[in-house]
Each structure stands twice: as C-alpha cells, then as structure tokens.
PDB file of C-alpha atoms and ligand atoms in Angstrom:
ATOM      1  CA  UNK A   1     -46.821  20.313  65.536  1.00  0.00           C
ATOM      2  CA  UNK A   2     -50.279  20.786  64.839  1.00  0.00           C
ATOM      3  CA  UNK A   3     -52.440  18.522  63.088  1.00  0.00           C
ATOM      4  CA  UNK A   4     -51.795  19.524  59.596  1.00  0.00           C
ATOM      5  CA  UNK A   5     -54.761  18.102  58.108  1.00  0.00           C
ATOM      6  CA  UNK A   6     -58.207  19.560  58.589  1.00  0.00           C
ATOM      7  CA  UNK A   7     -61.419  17.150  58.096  1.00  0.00           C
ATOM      8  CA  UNK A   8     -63.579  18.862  55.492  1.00  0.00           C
ATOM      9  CA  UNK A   9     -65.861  18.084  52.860  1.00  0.00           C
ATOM     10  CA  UNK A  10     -64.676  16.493  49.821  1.00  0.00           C
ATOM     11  CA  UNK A  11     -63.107  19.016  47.253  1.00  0.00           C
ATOM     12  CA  UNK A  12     -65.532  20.600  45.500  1.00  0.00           C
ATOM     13  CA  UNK A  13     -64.133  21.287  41.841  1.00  0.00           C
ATOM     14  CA  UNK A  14     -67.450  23.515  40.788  1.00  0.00           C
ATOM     15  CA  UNK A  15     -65.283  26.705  40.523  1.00  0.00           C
ATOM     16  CA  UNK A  16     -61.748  25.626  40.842  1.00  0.00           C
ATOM     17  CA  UNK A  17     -59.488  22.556  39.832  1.00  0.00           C
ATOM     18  CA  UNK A  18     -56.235  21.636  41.713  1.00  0.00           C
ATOM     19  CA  UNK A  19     -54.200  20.522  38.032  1.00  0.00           C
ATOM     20  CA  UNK A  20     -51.573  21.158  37.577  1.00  0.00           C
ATOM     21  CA  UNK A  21     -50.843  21.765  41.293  1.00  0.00           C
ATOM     22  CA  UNK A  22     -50.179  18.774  43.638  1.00  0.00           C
ATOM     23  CA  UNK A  23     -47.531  20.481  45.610  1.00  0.00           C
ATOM     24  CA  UNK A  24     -49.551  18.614  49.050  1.00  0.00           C
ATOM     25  CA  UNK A  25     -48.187  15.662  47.456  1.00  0.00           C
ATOM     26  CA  UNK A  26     -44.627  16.835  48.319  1.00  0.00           C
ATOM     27  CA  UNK A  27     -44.914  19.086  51.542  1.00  0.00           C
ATOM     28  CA  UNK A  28     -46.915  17.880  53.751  1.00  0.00           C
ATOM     29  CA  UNK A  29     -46.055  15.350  56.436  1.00  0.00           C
ATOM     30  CA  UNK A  30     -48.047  11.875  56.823  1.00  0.00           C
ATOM     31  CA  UNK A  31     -48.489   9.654  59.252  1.00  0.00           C
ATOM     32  CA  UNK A  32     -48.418   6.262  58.989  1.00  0.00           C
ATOM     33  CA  UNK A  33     -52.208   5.423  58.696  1.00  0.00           C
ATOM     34  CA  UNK A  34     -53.086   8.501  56.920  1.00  0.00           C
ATOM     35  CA  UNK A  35     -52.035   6.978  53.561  1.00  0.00           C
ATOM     36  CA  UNK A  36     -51.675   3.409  54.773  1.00  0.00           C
ATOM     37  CA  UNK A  37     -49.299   1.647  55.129  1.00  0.00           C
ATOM     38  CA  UNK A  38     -47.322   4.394  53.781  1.00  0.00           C
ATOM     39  CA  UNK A  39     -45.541   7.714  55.470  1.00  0.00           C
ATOM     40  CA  UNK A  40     -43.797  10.327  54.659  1.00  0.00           C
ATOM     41  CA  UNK A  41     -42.238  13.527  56.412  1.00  0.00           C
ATOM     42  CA  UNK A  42     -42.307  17.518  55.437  1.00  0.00           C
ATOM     43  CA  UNK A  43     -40.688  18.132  51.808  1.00  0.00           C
ATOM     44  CA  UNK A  44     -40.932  14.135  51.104  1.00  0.00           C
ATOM     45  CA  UNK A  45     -42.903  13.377  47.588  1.00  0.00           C
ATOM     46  CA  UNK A  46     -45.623  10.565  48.094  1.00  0.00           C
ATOM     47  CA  UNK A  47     -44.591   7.817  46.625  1.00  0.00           C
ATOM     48  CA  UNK A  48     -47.977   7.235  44.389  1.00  0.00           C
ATOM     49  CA  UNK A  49     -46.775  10.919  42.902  1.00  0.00           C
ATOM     50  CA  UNK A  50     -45.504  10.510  39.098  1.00  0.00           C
ATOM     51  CA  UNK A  51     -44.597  13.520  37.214  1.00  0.00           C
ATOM     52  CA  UNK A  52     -48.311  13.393  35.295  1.00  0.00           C
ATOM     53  CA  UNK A  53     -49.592  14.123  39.070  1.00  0.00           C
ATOM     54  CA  UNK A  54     -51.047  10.990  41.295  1.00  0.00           C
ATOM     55  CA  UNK A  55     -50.941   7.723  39.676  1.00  0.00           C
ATOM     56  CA  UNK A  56     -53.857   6.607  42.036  1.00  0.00           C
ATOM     57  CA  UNK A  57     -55.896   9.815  41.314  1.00  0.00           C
ATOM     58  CA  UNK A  58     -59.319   7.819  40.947  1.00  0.00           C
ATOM     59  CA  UNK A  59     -59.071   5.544  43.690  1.00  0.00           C
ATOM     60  CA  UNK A  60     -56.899   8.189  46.242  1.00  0.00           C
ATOM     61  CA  UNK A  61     -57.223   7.676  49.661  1.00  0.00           C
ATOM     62  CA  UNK A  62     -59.908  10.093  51.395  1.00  0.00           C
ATOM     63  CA  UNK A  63     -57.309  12.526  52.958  1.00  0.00           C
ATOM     64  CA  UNK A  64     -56.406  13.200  49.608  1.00  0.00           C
ATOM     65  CA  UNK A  65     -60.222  13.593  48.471  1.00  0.00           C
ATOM     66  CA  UNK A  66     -60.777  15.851  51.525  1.00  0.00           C
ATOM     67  CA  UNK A  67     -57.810  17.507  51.916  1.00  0.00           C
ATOM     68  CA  UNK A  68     -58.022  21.493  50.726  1.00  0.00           C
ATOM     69  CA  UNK A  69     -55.771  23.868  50.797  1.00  0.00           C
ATOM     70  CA  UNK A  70     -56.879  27.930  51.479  1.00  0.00           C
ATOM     71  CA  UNK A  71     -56.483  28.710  47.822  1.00  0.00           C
ATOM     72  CA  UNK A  72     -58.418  25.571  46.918  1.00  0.00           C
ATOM     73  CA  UNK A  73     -61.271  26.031  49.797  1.00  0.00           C
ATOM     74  CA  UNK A  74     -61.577  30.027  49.197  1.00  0.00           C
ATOM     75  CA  UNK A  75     -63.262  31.099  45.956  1.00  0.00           C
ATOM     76  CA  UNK A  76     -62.117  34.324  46.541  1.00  0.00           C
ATOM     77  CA  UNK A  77     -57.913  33.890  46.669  1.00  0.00           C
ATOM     78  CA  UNK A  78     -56.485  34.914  43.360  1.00  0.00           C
ATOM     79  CA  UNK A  79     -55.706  32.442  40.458  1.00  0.00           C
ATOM     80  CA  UNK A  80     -51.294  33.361  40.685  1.00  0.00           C
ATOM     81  CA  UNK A  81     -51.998  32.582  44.622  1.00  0.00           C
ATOM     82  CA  UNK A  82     -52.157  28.652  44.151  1.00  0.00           C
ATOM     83  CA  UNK A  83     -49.444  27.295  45.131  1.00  0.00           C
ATOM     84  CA  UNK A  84     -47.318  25.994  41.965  1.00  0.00           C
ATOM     85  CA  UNK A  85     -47.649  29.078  41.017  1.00  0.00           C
ATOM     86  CA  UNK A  86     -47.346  31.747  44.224  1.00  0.00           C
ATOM     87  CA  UNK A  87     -44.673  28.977  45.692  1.00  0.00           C
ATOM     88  CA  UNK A  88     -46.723  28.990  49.569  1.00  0.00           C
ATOM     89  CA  UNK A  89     -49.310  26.635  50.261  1.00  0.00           C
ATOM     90  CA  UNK A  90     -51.646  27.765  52.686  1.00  0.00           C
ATOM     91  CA  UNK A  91     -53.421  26.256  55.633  1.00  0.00           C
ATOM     92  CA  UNK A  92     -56.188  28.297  57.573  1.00  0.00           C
ATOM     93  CA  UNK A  93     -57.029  26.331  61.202  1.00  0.00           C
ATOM     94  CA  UNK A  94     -58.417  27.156  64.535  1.00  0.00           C
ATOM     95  CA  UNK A  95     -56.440  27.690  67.644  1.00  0.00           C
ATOM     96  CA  UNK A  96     -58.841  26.087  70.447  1.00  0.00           C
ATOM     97  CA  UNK A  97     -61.149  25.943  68.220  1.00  0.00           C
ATOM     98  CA  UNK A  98     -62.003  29.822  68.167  1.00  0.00           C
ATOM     99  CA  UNK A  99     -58.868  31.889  67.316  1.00  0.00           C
ATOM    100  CA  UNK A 100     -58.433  31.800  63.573  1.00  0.00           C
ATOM    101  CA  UNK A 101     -54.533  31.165  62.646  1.00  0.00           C
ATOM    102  CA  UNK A 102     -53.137  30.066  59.636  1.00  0.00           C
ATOM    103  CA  UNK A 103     -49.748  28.399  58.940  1.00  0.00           C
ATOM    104  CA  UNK A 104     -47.868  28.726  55.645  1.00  0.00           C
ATOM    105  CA  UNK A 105     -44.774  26.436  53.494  1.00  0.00           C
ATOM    106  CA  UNK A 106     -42.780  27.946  51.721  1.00  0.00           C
ATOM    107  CA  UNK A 107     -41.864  25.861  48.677  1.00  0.00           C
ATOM    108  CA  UNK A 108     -39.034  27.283  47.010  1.00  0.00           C
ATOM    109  CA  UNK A 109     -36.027  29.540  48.512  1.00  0.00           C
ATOM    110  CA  UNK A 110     -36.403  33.287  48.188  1.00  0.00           C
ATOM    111  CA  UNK A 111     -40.336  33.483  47.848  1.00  0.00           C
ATOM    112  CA  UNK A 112     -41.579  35.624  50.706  1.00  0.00           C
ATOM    113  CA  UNK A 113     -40.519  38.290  49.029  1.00  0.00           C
ATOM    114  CA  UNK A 114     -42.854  38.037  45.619  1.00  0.00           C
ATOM    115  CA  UNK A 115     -45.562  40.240  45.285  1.00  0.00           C
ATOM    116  CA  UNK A 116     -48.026  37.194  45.192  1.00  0.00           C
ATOM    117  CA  UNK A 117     -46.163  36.388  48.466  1.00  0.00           C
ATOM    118  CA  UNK A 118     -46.125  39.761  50.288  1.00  0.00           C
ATOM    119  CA  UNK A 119     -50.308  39.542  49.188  1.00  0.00           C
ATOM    120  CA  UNK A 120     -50.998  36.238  50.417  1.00  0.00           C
ATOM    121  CA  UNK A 121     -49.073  37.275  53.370  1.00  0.00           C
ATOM    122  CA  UNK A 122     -50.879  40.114  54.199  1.00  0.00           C
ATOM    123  CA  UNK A 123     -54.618  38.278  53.331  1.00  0.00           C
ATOM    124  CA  UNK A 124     -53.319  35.713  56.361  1.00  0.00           C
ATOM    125  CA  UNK A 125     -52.673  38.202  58.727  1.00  0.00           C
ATOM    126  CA  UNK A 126     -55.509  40.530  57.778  1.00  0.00           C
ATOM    127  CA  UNK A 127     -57.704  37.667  58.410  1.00  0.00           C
ATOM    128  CA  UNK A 128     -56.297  35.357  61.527  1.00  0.00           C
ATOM    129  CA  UNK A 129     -54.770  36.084  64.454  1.00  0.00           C
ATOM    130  CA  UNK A 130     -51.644  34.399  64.090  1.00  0.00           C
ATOM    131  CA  UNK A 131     -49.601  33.298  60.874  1.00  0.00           C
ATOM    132  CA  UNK A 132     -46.910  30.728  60.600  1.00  0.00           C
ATOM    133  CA  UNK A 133     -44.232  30.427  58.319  1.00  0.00           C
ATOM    134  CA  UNK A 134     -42.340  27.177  57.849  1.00  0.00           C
ATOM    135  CA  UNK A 135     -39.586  27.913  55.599  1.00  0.00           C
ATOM    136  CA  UNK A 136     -37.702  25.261  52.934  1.00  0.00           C
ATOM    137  CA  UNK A 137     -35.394  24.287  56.369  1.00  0.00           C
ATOM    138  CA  UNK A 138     -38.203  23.246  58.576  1.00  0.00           C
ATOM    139  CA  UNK A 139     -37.678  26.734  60.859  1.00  0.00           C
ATOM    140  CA  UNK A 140     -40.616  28.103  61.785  1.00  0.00           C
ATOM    141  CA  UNK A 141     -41.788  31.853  61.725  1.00  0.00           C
ATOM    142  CA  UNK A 142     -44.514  33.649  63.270  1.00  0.00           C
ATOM    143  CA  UNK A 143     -45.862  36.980  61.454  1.00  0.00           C
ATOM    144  CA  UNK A 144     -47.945  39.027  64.232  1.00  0.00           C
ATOM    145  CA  UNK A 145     -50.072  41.433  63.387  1.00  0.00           C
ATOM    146  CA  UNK A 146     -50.585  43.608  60.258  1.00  0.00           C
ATOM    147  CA  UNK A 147     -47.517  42.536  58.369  1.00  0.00           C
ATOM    148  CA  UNK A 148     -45.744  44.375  55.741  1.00  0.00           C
ATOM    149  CA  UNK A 149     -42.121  42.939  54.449  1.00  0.00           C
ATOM    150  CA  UNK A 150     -40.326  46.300  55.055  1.00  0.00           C
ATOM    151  CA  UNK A 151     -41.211  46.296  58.891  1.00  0.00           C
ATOM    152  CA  UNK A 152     -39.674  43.460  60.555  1.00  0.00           C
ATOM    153  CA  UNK A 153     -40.922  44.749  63.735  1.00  0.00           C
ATOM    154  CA  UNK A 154     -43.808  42.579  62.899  1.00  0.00           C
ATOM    155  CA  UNK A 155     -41.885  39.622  61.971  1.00  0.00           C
ATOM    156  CA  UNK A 156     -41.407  37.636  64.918  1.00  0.00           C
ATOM    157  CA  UNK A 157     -39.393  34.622  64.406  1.00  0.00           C
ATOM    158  CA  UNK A 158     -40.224  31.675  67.505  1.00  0.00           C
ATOM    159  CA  UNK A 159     -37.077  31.462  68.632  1.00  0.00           C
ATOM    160  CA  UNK A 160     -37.656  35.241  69.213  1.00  0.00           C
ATOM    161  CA  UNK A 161     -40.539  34.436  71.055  1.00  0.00           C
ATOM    162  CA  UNK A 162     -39.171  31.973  72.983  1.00  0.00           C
ATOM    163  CA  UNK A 163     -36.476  34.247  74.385  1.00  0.00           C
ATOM    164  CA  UNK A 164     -38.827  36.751  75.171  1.00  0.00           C
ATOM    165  CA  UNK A 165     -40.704  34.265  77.018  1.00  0.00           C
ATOM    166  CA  UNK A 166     -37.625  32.926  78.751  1.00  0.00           C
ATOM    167  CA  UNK A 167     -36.791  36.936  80.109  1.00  0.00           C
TER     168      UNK A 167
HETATM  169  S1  SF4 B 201     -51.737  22.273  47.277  1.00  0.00           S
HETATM  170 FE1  SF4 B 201     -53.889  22.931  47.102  1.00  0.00          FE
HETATM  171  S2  SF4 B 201     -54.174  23.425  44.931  1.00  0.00           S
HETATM  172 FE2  SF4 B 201     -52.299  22.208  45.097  1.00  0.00          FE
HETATM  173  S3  SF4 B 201     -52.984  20.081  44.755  1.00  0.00           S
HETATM  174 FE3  SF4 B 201     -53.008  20.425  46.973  1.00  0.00          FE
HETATM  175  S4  SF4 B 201     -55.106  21.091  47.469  1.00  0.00           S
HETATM  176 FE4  SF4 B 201     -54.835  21.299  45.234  1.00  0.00          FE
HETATM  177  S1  SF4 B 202     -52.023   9.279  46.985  1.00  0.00           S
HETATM  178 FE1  SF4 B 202     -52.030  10.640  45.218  1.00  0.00          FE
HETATM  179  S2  SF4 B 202     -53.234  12.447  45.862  1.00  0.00           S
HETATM  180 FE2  SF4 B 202     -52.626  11.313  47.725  1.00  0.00          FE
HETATM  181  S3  SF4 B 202     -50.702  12.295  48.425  1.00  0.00           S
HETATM  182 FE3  SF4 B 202     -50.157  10.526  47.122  1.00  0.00          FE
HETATM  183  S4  SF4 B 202     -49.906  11.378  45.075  1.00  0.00           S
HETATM  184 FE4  SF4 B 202     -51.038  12.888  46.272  1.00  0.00          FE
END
C-alpha cells in the first residue's frame, strides 16, 4: 500500500474548515509513530476521537495539522463533496513522482452510485491518470480512464487486472 499520507503544508482554514468532518479520524490507517505511541488500521476510529470531534484538537499531532484531504486542499471541489457529506474521502498523489493518481474510501455501503459520487468520480479520473477505489471491505478498485457508472468497461477491478496480467 502506498503511503497514505502526503507531507504538505499545514491546513490552511482561509476558505474552508474541516467541522464537522473528521472522517480521517476513522479511515485512515496509522502507523505506529505517526500518532505515537498509538496505531490504528483502515476503518479503526483514533482513539483521541470523541463524538464532539478530537479531544486533543489544540495540541494534535502534526500529521493531523498537515494532513489534507482533496476536498480540503482544492478550493475548487464542491461544498456536498466533503466527505461526511459525499461519503468518499479523497486522496490525490503522484505515481513516481510524475503520474498524477488519486485513490478514494468509500465510507458507507452503496455510495458510488450518488450523484456527488458519480461527480467526484469523474473529477478524479478527468484529472489523474489512475483512480483507486477502496471499498467499506478493504477490496480495492481501479477506475481507468474517462469513467461513467453505466459503462463498466471502464471499471477495472485489480483482481481483473491481475488476471489479465497473469494471461
Ligand atoms: S477527511 Fe478531509 S475534510 Fe474531513 S476532517 Fe479530514 S481533512 Fe478535514
Ligand atoms: S489525534 Fe485528533 S485529529 Fe489526530 S487522528 Fe486522532 S482524533 Fe483525529
């Protein structure tokens, strides 16, 4: 797995403010170190998470002061896309440090359907190379190419990939 946690500035609030989001505080993975000494796997909530949001929230650790997601770094997403609300959270990265992918959780069952979904969707794959999916099980999708849900030519799941690959 990639690393799922870019290095970038720290989160610049001047046009948009995470609350009442803090769906990173549930999906994504950390290592131990990252929030030391703690860790946590995909889908776990941190354990400094309380249902007002972080309890630690002025003295978070600096992955959690740096970390953005795509709706959070890009002024331009939509307001519906943030992730509470659209139900993906979004991760734009660079393959070799050139090819622009993206990779994408899906946070509740049923949501790549939704027309903030199918519009995120499309954004990704408009705008990188390669766009993956990791669904509420932990299996992993790949969208490829100009993606629209009614054409599952263009949905290419890994394991399909792998096969191919395997021929
Ligand atoms: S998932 Fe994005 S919008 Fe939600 S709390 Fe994390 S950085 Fe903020
Ligand atoms: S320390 Fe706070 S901001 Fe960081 S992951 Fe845990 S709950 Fe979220």
């Amino acid at each position: 797995m990639p690393d799922l946690i870019p290095l970038l500035p720290e989160r610049n609030h001047q046009y948009r403010d995470c609350r009442p989001c803090s769906e990173c505080c549930w999906v994504l993975p950390l290592a131990v170190g990252h929030i030391d000494p703690h860790s946590k796997s995909l889908g776990q909530p941190c354990n400094r998470l309380a249902s007002g949001g972080c309890r630690i929230h002025a003295q978070r650790f600096e992955l959690c002061r740096r970390f953005q997601c795509t709706w959070l770094s890009d002024s331009k997403w939509n307001d519906s896309w943030r992730p509470d609300l659209s139900g993906l959270l979004c991760l734009r990265e660079w393959i070799d440090e050139q090819v622009p992918a993206a990779i994408v959780y899906e946070l509740r069952d049923g949501v790549i359907g939704s027309p903030e979904a199918v519009e995120i969707l499309s954004e990704l794959c408009r705008t990188t190379v390669s766009v993956t999916v990791i669904g509420r099980d932990d299996s992993r999708q790949r969208l490829v190419g100009a993606w629209k849900p009614d054409e599952a030519k263009n949905f290419v799941t890994l394991g399909q990939i792998r096969e191919k690959s395997a021929a």
